[in-house]
Amino acid sequence: MRSGAAEALGRIGDARAVESLIKALNDADGDVRRSAAEALGRIGEPAVESLIKALGATSEQIRRTLQTPWAGSVNRPLSR
């Protein structure tokens, strides 16, 4: 359910979702983390500053989630 919510937020593309999606990058569920990362990529530029901060975070889990193949797809549709 949380994974689906993150996906929906990415489809909507509203920058107001960035804070919640950044928090979801630290979720225990890998699917939620992946969906949040993809949603942030879909939101694009409004998420960049928060993503940079998250990359600098001490959490190895967050850094691994953000260093995925989609990283170059910011603000472009993701293929499924």
Coordinates of C-alpha atoms in Angstrom, one line a residue:
M1 CA 0.0 0.0 0.0
R2 CA 2.8 2.5 0.9
S3 CA 4.6 1.6 -2.3
G4 CA 1.5 2.4 -4.3
A5 CA 1.0 5.7 -2.5
A6 CA 4.6 6.7 -3.4
E7 CA 3.9 5.7 -7.0
A8 CA 0.7 7.8 -7.1
L9 CA 2.6 10.8 -5.6
G10 CA 5.1 10.5 -8.4
R11 CA 2.4 10.4 -11.1
I12 CA 0.8 13.5 -9.6
G13 CA 4.1 15.2 -9.6
D14 CA 3.3 17.8 -6.9
A15 CA 6.4 19.2 -5.2
R16 CA 4.5 19.2 -1.9
A17 CA 5.1 15.4 -1.8
V18 CA 8.9 15.7 -1.8
E19 CA 9.3 15.8 2.0
S20 CA 7.1 12.7 2.5
L21 CA 8.9 10.8 -0.3
I22 CA 12.3 11.7 1.1
K23 CA 11.2 10.2 4.5
A24 CA 10.0 7.1 2.6
L25 CA 13.5 6.5 1.3
N26 CA 14.3 5.3 4.8
D27 CA 11.4 2.8 4.9
A28 CA 12.1 -0.7 6.0
D29 CA 10.4 -2.1 2.8
G30 CA 12.6 -2.0 -0.2
D31 CA 9.6 -1.6 -2.6
V32 CA 8.6 1.5 -0.8
R33 CA 12.1 2.9 -1.0
R34 CA 12.3 2.1 -4.7
S35 CA 8.8 3.7 -5.4
A36 CA 9.8 6.8 -3.4
A37 CA 13.0 7.2 -5.4
E38 CA 11.2 6.8 -8.7
A39 CA 8.5 9.2 -7.6
L40 CA 11.2 11.8 -6.7
G41 CA 12.7 11.3 -10.1
R42 CA 9.3 11.9 -11.8
I43 CA 8.8 15.1 -9.7
G44 CA 12.2 16.3 -11.1
E45 CA 13.7 19.7 -10.3
P46 CA 11.7 20.5 -7.2
A47 CA 13.1 17.4 -5.6
V48 CA 16.8 18.0 -6.4
E49 CA 17.8 19.9 -3.3
S50 CA 16.2 17.4 -1.0
L51 CA 17.8 14.5 -3.0
I52 CA 21.2 16.2 -2.6
K53 CA 20.7 16.4 1.1
A54 CA 19.6 12.8 1.3
L55 CA 22.7 11.7 -0.7
G56 CA 24.8 13.4 2.0
A57 CA 22.9 11.6 4.7
T58 CA 24.7 9.1 6.9
S59 CA 22.2 6.3 6.0
E60 CA 23.9 3.9 3.6
Q61 CA 20.4 2.5 2.8
I62 CA 19.3 5.9 1.5
R63 CA 22.5 6.4 -0.6
R64 CA 22.1 2.9 -2.2
T65 CA 18.4 3.5 -3.0
L66 CA 19.2 6.8 -4.7
Q67 CA 22.1 5.3 -6.7
T68 CA 19.9 3.3 -8.9
P69 CA 19.8 3.1 -12.7
W70 CA 16.9 5.6 -12.9
A71 CA 19.1 8.4 -11.5
G72 CA 19.6 9.8 -15.0
S73 CA 15.8 9.9 -15.7
V74 CA 14.9 12.9 -13.5
N75 CA 11.8 14.6 -14.9
R76 CA 11.4 12.0 -17.7
P77 CA 8.8 9.2 -17.8
L78 CA 10.1 6.0 -16.3
S79 CA 9.8 2.9 -18.4
R80 CA 8.1 -0.1 -16.8

